[in-house]
């Protein structure tokens, strides 16, 4: 839960700047079935989004998720991306590596 609270605090700092940004996520290892702590973190995020979703949609232009180097998470992330987008607000893009993530983020910011 501490990591989630820290992440949301950092996100609030970005939102307070009232400027456009793109979130870039590194490859994530699949966690399997959510733990009780995972579920509590998800509830905490949903509560946070009740007040902050409008600002997320206004300033966060996109979320760019970097896939595993071998692409083994592509199918799962393709199913997950629309859910993440509807939850947080911004569009979600999947890319193959960190260089592509940086490039995509730059393109998105230039377009806005």
XYZ file of C-alpha atoms in Angstrom:
112
model
C 0.000 0.000 0.000
C 2.917 2.344 0.690
C 4.037 2.099 -2.950
C 0.522 2.893 -4.153
C 0.226 5.905 -1.861
C 3.643 7.139 -2.983
C 2.726 6.698 -6.659
C -0.528 8.617 -6.203
C 1.321 11.376 -4.349
C 3.731 11.707 -7.281
C 0.790 11.744 -9.668
C -0.865 14.516 -7.647
C 2.340 16.551 -7.922
C 2.223 16.164 -11.704
C -1.441 17.156 -11.809
C -0.792 20.236 -9.657
C 1.559 21.554 -12.359
C -1.451 21.806 -14.689
C 0.586 20.858 -17.726
C 0.299 17.965 -20.165
C 2.223 14.785 -19.466
C 2.422 11.141 -20.521
C 2.953 8.283 -18.088
C 5.462 5.679 -19.270
C 5.471 2.284 -17.596
C 8.383 -0.159 -17.790
C 7.765 -3.851 -18.470
C 5.918 -5.458 -15.575
C 6.132 -9.053 -14.478
C 2.739 -10.739 -14.347
C 1.703 -11.114 -10.724
C -0.862 -13.868 -11.066
C -3.916 -13.846 -8.840
C -4.305 -10.553 -6.926
C -3.453 -10.691 -3.234
C -5.531 -9.093 -0.494
C -3.068 -6.188 -0.491
C -3.407 -5.841 -4.280
C -7.174 -5.636 -3.886
C -6.857 -2.991 -1.154
C -4.533 -0.960 -3.384
C -7.019 -1.161 -6.256
C -9.803 0.086 -3.953
C -7.577 2.933 -2.799
C -6.865 3.921 -6.424
C -10.567 3.783 -7.350
C -11.394 6.079 -4.417
C -8.606 8.454 -5.495
C -9.922 8.477 -9.050
C -13.364 9.584 -7.887
C -11.884 13.013 -7.186
C -8.912 13.102 -9.566
C -10.132 11.377 -12.745
C -11.214 14.652 -14.347
C -7.721 16.116 -13.884
C -6.161 12.887 -15.167
C -8.244 13.126 -18.322
C -7.351 16.808 -18.706
C -3.566 16.672 -18.218
C -2.456 13.065 -18.695
C -2.427 12.727 -22.472
C -1.717 8.990 -22.477
C -0.313 6.019 -20.649
C 2.412 4.170 -22.552
C 3.048 0.630 -21.363
C 6.268 -1.119 -22.342
C 5.833 -4.825 -23.029
C 8.154 -7.595 -21.872
C 11.198 -7.946 -24.181
C 9.960 -11.324 -25.423
C 6.414 -10.009 -25.883
C 4.891 -12.740 -23.738
C 2.541 -10.247 -22.078
C 1.208 -8.726 -25.317
C -2.117 -10.598 -25.381
C -2.833 -9.936 -21.712
C -1.922 -6.255 -22.025
C -4.060 -5.878 -25.157
C -7.011 -7.128 -23.101
C -6.081 -4.957 -20.107
C -5.371 -1.667 -21.934
C -9.031 -0.732 -22.616
C -9.909 -1.409 -18.963
C -7.029 0.780 -17.757
C -8.053 3.513 -20.185
C -11.679 3.492 -19.043
C -10.611 3.521 -15.384
C -8.037 6.335 -15.573
C -9.284 8.344 -18.562
C -6.276 8.683 -20.909
C -5.641 6.434 -23.897
C -3.293 3.507 -23.306
C -0.634 2.546 -25.853
C 1.502 -0.595 -25.871
C 5.079 -0.457 -27.157
C 7.889 -2.979 -27.535
C 10.750 -1.195 -25.742
C 11.737 1.861 -23.716
C 13.022 3.751 -26.758
C 9.667 3.284 -28.487
C 7.937 4.414 -25.276
C 9.932 7.654 -25.176
C 9.291 8.290 -28.861
C 5.559 7.631 -28.539
C 5.304 9.924 -25.503
C 7.102 12.713 -27.381
C 4.794 12.327 -30.377
C 1.712 12.467 -28.160
C 2.900 15.586 -26.340
C 3.801 17.344 -29.600
C 0.298 16.654 -30.915
C -1.257 18.412 -27.915
